[in-house]
PDB file of C-alpha atoms in Angstrom:
ATOM      1  CA  UNK A  13      -8.218  20.029  38.955  1.00  0.00           C
ATOM      2  CA  UNK A  14      -8.765  18.153  35.692  1.00  0.00           C
ATOM      3  CA  UNK A  15      -6.094  16.666  33.463  1.00  0.00           C
ATOM      4  CA  UNK A  16      -5.128  18.633  30.362  1.00  0.00           C
ATOM      5  CA  UNK A  17      -6.224  16.355  27.518  1.00  0.00           C
ATOM      6  CA  UNK A  18      -5.638  18.896  24.760  1.00  0.00           C
ATOM      7  CA  UNK A  19      -1.941  18.096  24.438  1.00  0.00           C
ATOM      8  CA  UNK A  20      -0.710  14.729  23.186  1.00  0.00           C
ATOM      9  CA  UNK A  21       1.518  12.812  25.576  1.00  0.00           C
ATOM     10  CA  UNK A  22       4.254  11.250  23.426  1.00  0.00           C
ATOM     11  CA  UNK A  23       5.127   8.882  26.279  1.00  0.00           C
ATOM     12  CA  UNK A  24       1.653   7.296  26.191  1.00  0.00           C
ATOM     13  CA  UNK A  25       1.767   3.795  24.603  1.00  0.00           C
ATOM     14  CA  UNK A  26      -1.029   4.699  22.180  1.00  0.00           C
ATOM     15  CA  UNK A  27       1.058   7.512  20.709  1.00  0.00           C
ATOM     16  CA  UNK A  28       3.828   5.111  19.769  1.00  0.00           C
ATOM     17  CA  UNK A  29       4.301   2.512  17.085  1.00  0.00           C
ATOM     18  CA  UNK A  30       2.940  -0.949  17.804  1.00  0.00           C
ATOM     19  CA  UNK A  31       5.478  -3.658  18.577  1.00  0.00           C
ATOM     20  CA  UNK A  32       4.490  -5.698  15.498  1.00  0.00           C
ATOM     21  CA  UNK A  33       2.497  -3.417  13.158  1.00  0.00           C
ATOM     22  CA  UNK A  34       2.762  -5.415   9.918  1.00  0.00           C
ATOM     23  CA  UNK A  35      -0.551  -7.252   9.778  1.00  0.00           C
ATOM     24  CA  UNK A  36      -0.909  -8.300   6.137  1.00  0.00           C
ATOM     25  CA  UNK A  37       1.489  -8.465   3.175  1.00  0.00           C
ATOM     26  CA  UNK A  38       0.711 -10.532   0.108  1.00  0.00           C
ATOM     27  CA  UNK A  39       0.952 -10.926  -3.632  1.00  0.00           C
ATOM     28  CA  UNK A  40      -2.117 -12.701  -4.973  1.00  0.00           C
ATOM     29  CA  UNK A  41      -3.553 -14.089  -8.190  1.00  0.00           C
ATOM     30  CA  UNK A  42      -7.089 -13.719  -6.842  1.00  0.00           C
ATOM     31  CA  UNK A  43      -9.253 -10.603  -6.532  1.00  0.00           C
ATOM     32  CA  UNK A  44      -8.257  -8.144  -3.803  1.00  0.00           C
ATOM     33  CA  UNK A  45     -10.503  -6.934  -0.989  1.00  0.00           C
ATOM     34  CA  UNK A  46     -10.552  -3.388   0.386  1.00  0.00           C
ATOM     35  CA  UNK A  47     -12.542  -4.682   3.378  1.00  0.00           C
ATOM     36  CA  UNK A  48      -9.853  -7.248   4.204  1.00  0.00           C
ATOM     37  CA  UNK A  49      -7.086  -4.633   4.162  1.00  0.00           C
ATOM     38  CA  UNK A  50      -9.129  -2.107   6.145  1.00  0.00           C
ATOM     39  CA  UNK A  51      -9.966  -4.733   8.770  1.00  0.00           C
ATOM     40  CA  UNK A  52      -6.302  -5.739   9.026  1.00  0.00           C
ATOM     41  CA  UNK A  53      -5.234  -2.241  10.096  1.00  0.00           C
ATOM     42  CA  UNK A  54      -7.910  -1.734  12.735  1.00  0.00           C
ATOM     43  CA  UNK A  55      -6.359  -0.649  16.028  1.00  0.00           C
ATOM     44  CA  UNK A  56      -7.998   0.941  19.071  1.00  0.00           C
ATOM     45  CA  UNK A  57      -5.065   3.360  19.492  1.00  0.00           C
ATOM     46  CA  UNK A  58      -5.255   4.607  15.893  1.00  0.00           C
ATOM     47  CA  UNK A  59      -6.914   7.961  15.360  1.00  0.00           C
ATOM     48  CA  UNK A  60      -6.228   7.934  11.645  1.00  0.00           C
ATOM     49  CA  UNK A  61      -6.315   5.286   8.959  1.00  0.00           C
ATOM     50  CA  UNK A  62      -5.254   6.030   5.392  1.00  0.00           C
ATOM     51  CA  UNK A  63      -6.108   3.628   2.600  1.00  0.00           C
ATOM     52  CA  UNK A  64      -5.006   3.662  -1.034  1.00  0.00           C
ATOM     53  CA  UNK A  65      -6.621   1.587  -3.774  1.00  0.00           C
ATOM     54  CA  UNK A  66      -4.968   1.319  -7.180  1.00  0.00           C
ATOM     55  CA  UNK A  67      -7.234   0.239 -10.026  1.00  0.00           C
ATOM     56  CA  UNK A  68      -6.717  -0.650 -13.671  1.00  0.00           C
ATOM     57  CA  UNK A  69      -7.652   2.438 -15.670  1.00  0.00           C
ATOM     58  CA  UNK A  70      -8.967   2.600 -19.219  1.00  0.00           C
ATOM     59  CA  UNK A  71      -6.106   4.690 -20.623  1.00  0.00           C
ATOM     60  CA  UNK A  72      -2.393   5.346 -20.270  1.00  0.00           C
ATOM     61  CA  UNK A  73      -0.170   7.841 -22.038  1.00  0.00           C
ATOM     62  CA  UNK A  74      -2.971   8.969 -24.324  1.00  0.00           C
ATOM     63  CA  UNK A  75      -3.857   5.460 -25.496  1.00  0.00           C
ATOM     64  CA  UNK A  76      -6.884   3.305 -24.624  1.00  0.00           C
ATOM     65  CA  UNK A  77      -6.015   0.266 -22.500  1.00  0.00           C
ATOM     66  CA  UNK A  78      -7.755  -3.044 -23.169  1.00  0.00           C
ATOM     67  CA  UNK A  79      -6.314  -4.893 -20.153  1.00  0.00           C
ATOM     68  CA  UNK A  80      -3.102  -5.721 -18.414  1.00  0.00           C
ATOM     69  CA  UNK A  81      -1.171  -8.380 -16.615  1.00  0.00           C
ATOM     70  CA  UNK A  82       1.151  -8.150 -13.638  1.00  0.00           C
ATOM     71  CA  UNK A  83       4.155 -10.416 -13.071  1.00  0.00           C
ATOM     72  CA  UNK A  84       6.249 -10.540  -9.915  1.00  0.00           C
ATOM     73  CA  UNK A  85       9.790 -11.666  -9.215  1.00  0.00           C
ATOM     74  CA  UNK A  86      10.054 -14.385  -6.529  1.00  0.00           C
ATOM     75  CA  UNK A  87      11.683 -11.810  -4.208  1.00  0.00           C
ATOM     76  CA  UNK A  88       8.723  -9.391  -4.447  1.00  0.00           C
ATOM     77  CA  UNK A  89       7.078 -10.320  -1.121  1.00  0.00           C
ATOM     78  CA  UNK A  90      10.404 -10.082   0.709  1.00  0.00           C
ATOM     79  CA  UNK A  91      10.923  -6.635  -0.809  1.00  0.00           C
ATOM     80  CA  UNK A  92       7.407  -5.622   0.257  1.00  0.00           C
ATOM     81  CA  UNK A  93       8.293  -6.667   3.815  1.00  0.00           C
ATOM     82  CA  UNK A  94      11.534  -4.666   3.756  1.00  0.00           C
ATOM     83  CA  UNK A  95       9.633  -1.554   2.656  1.00  0.00           C
ATOM     84  CA  UNK A  96       6.856  -2.114   5.216  1.00  0.00           C
ATOM     85  CA  UNK A  97       9.439  -2.485   7.993  1.00  0.00           C
ATOM     86  CA  UNK A  98      11.104   0.772   6.935  1.00  0.00           C
ATOM     87  CA  UNK A  99       7.792   2.669   6.915  1.00  0.00           C
ATOM     88  CA  UNK A 100       6.934   1.203  10.329  1.00  0.00           C
ATOM     89  CA  UNK A 101      10.343   2.301  11.645  1.00  0.00           C
ATOM     90  CA  UNK A 102       9.966   5.864  10.315  1.00  0.00           C
ATOM     91  CA  UNK A 103       6.385   6.554  11.486  1.00  0.00           C
ATOM     92  CA  UNK A 104       4.366   5.663  14.618  1.00  0.00           C
ATOM     93  CA  UNK A 105       2.506   2.918  12.753  1.00  0.00           C
ATOM     94  CA  UNK A 106      -0.114   1.031  14.742  1.00  0.00           C
ATOM     95  CA  UNK A 107      -0.931  -1.304  11.833  1.00  0.00           C
ATOM     96  CA  UNK A 108       0.039  -1.698   8.179  1.00  0.00           C
ATOM     97  CA  UNK A 109      -1.231  -3.867   5.318  1.00  0.00           C
ATOM     98  CA  UNK A 110      -0.444  -4.173   1.600  1.00  0.00           C
ATOM     99  CA  UNK A 111      -1.626  -6.579  -1.081  1.00  0.00           C
ATOM    100  CA  UNK A 112      -0.814  -6.567  -4.801  1.00  0.00           C
ATOM    101  CA  UNK A 113      -2.437  -8.542  -7.574  1.00  0.00           C
ATOM    102  CA  UNK A 114      -0.632 -10.530 -10.263  1.00  0.00           C
ATOM    103  CA  UNK A 115      -2.051 -12.180 -13.353  1.00  0.00           C
ATOM    104  CA  UNK A 116      -4.470 -10.812 -15.928  1.00  0.00           C
ATOM    105  CA  UNK A 117      -6.662  -7.894 -14.840  1.00  0.00           C
ATOM    106  CA  UNK A 118      -9.520  -6.067 -16.541  1.00  0.00           C
ATOM    107  CA  UNK A 119     -10.383  -2.367 -16.529  1.00  0.00           C
ATOM    108  CA  UNK A 120     -11.659  -1.457 -13.050  1.00  0.00           C
ATOM    109  CA  UNK A 121     -10.012  -4.391 -11.240  1.00  0.00           C
ATOM    110  CA  UNK A 122      -8.107  -3.664  -8.042  1.00  0.00           C
ATOM    111  CA  UNK A 123      -4.360  -3.918  -8.637  1.00  0.00           C
ATOM    112  CA  UNK A 124      -3.047  -2.868  -5.216  1.00  0.00           C
ATOM    113  CA  UNK A 125      -4.529  -2.002  -1.824  1.00  0.00           C
ATOM    114  CA  UNK A 126      -2.465  -0.540   1.020  1.00  0.00           C
ATOM    115  CA  UNK A 127      -3.454   0.915   4.382  1.00  0.00           C
ATOM    116  CA  UNK A 128      -1.747   2.353   7.421  1.00  0.00           C
ATOM    117  CA  UNK A 129      -3.176   3.313  10.782  1.00  0.00           C
ATOM    118  CA  UNK A 130      -1.388   5.698  13.133  1.00  0.00           C
ATOM    119  CA  UNK A 131      -2.281   7.677  16.267  1.00  0.00           C
ATOM    120  CA  UNK A 132      -3.029  10.787  14.154  1.00  0.00           C
ATOM    121  CA  UNK A 133      -4.298  11.442  10.602  1.00  0.00           C
ATOM    122  CA  UNK A 134      -1.272  13.374   9.303  1.00  0.00           C
ATOM    123  CA  UNK A 135       1.039  10.488  10.198  1.00  0.00           C
ATOM    124  CA  UNK A 136      -1.334   7.987   8.611  1.00  0.00           C
ATOM    125  CA  UNK A 137      -1.501   9.969   5.350  1.00  0.00           C
ATOM    126  CA  UNK A 138       2.285  10.385   5.194  1.00  0.00           C
ATOM    127  CA  UNK A 139       3.031   6.754   6.025  1.00  0.00           C
ATOM    128  CA  UNK A 140       0.471   5.444   3.516  1.00  0.00           C
ATOM    129  CA  UNK A 141       1.819   7.655   0.743  1.00  0.00           C
ATOM    130  CA  UNK A 142       5.374   6.547   1.499  1.00  0.00           C
ATOM    131  CA  UNK A 143       4.277   2.900   1.525  1.00  0.00           C
ATOM    132  CA  UNK A 144       2.556   2.989  -1.880  1.00  0.00           C
ATOM    133  CA  UNK A 145       5.256   5.146  -3.495  1.00  0.00           C
ATOM    134  CA  UNK A 146       8.070   2.881  -2.281  1.00  0.00           C
ATOM    135  CA  UNK A 147       6.168  -0.286  -3.237  1.00  0.00           C
ATOM    136  CA  UNK A 148       5.559   1.074  -6.729  1.00  0.00           C
ATOM    137  CA  UNK A 149       9.197   2.091  -7.268  1.00  0.00           C
ATOM    138  CA  UNK A 150      11.076  -0.699  -5.489  1.00  0.00           C
ATOM    139  CA  UNK A 151       9.116  -3.967  -5.567  1.00  0.00           C
ATOM    140  CA  UNK A 152       9.916  -6.075  -8.652  1.00  0.00           C
ATOM    141  CA  UNK A 153       6.399  -6.236 -10.093  1.00  0.00           C
ATOM    142  CA  UNK A 154       6.038  -5.592 -13.810  1.00  0.00           C
ATOM    143  CA  UNK A 155       3.006  -4.522 -15.798  1.00  0.00           C
ATOM    144  CA  UNK A 156       2.251  -5.678 -19.349  1.00  0.00           C
ATOM    145  CA  UNK A 157      -0.386  -3.440 -20.939  1.00  0.00           C
ATOM    146  CA  UNK A 158      -2.459  -4.262 -24.005  1.00  0.00           C
ATOM    147  CA  UNK A 159      -3.958  -1.353 -25.904  1.00  0.00           C
ATOM    148  CA  UNK A 160      -7.126  -1.294 -28.012  1.00  0.00           C
ATOM    149  CA  UNK A 161      -5.070  -0.520 -31.136  1.00  0.00           C
ATOM    150  CA  UNK A 162      -3.170  -3.821 -30.754  1.00  0.00           C
ATOM    151  CA  UNK A 163       0.002  -2.306 -29.297  1.00  0.00           C
ATOM    152  CA  UNK A 164       1.591  -3.718 -26.128  1.00  0.00           C
ATOM    153  CA  UNK A 165       3.985  -2.320 -23.561  1.00  0.00           C
ATOM    154  CA  UNK A 166       5.925  -3.525 -20.509  1.00  0.00           C
ATOM    155  CA  UNK A 167       6.136  -1.042 -17.626  1.00  0.00           C
ATOM    156  CA  UNK A 168       8.625  -1.244 -14.769  1.00  0.00           C
ATOM    157  CA  UNK A 169      10.926  -3.743 -16.464  1.00  0.00           C
TER     158      UNK A 169
END
């Protein structure tokens, strides 16, 4: 008689959240690395890893963007941690990482990279989406955009 491996066993340790899944959280003035974030969420028990990369685009609201700058409140990293802990509590997260850039960025630069690994792909997708959405809406990071026509705009202030 062989074991039935077609059904997940929720009591198996690999099906559960890791004890300390937050592997990397940072706000940086230097260029971000997708490879660094992806490596940080590697976990042998994870069957799914979802990664989101936010880049500076060439337009916004129908206007051409020349560049932008991000500024962060001193509490931003603590707020990132609070959000990461909530995501890890709500999903079976094996590993989680998030980094956000501050300073002046050019078109095409990486502004934010987040990743989550979970036992299964659906959980990884859901947790990653929740992580980036909550970071975007709740972390005090502000964007100052410069447009090619000379106009400027603050976003998130």
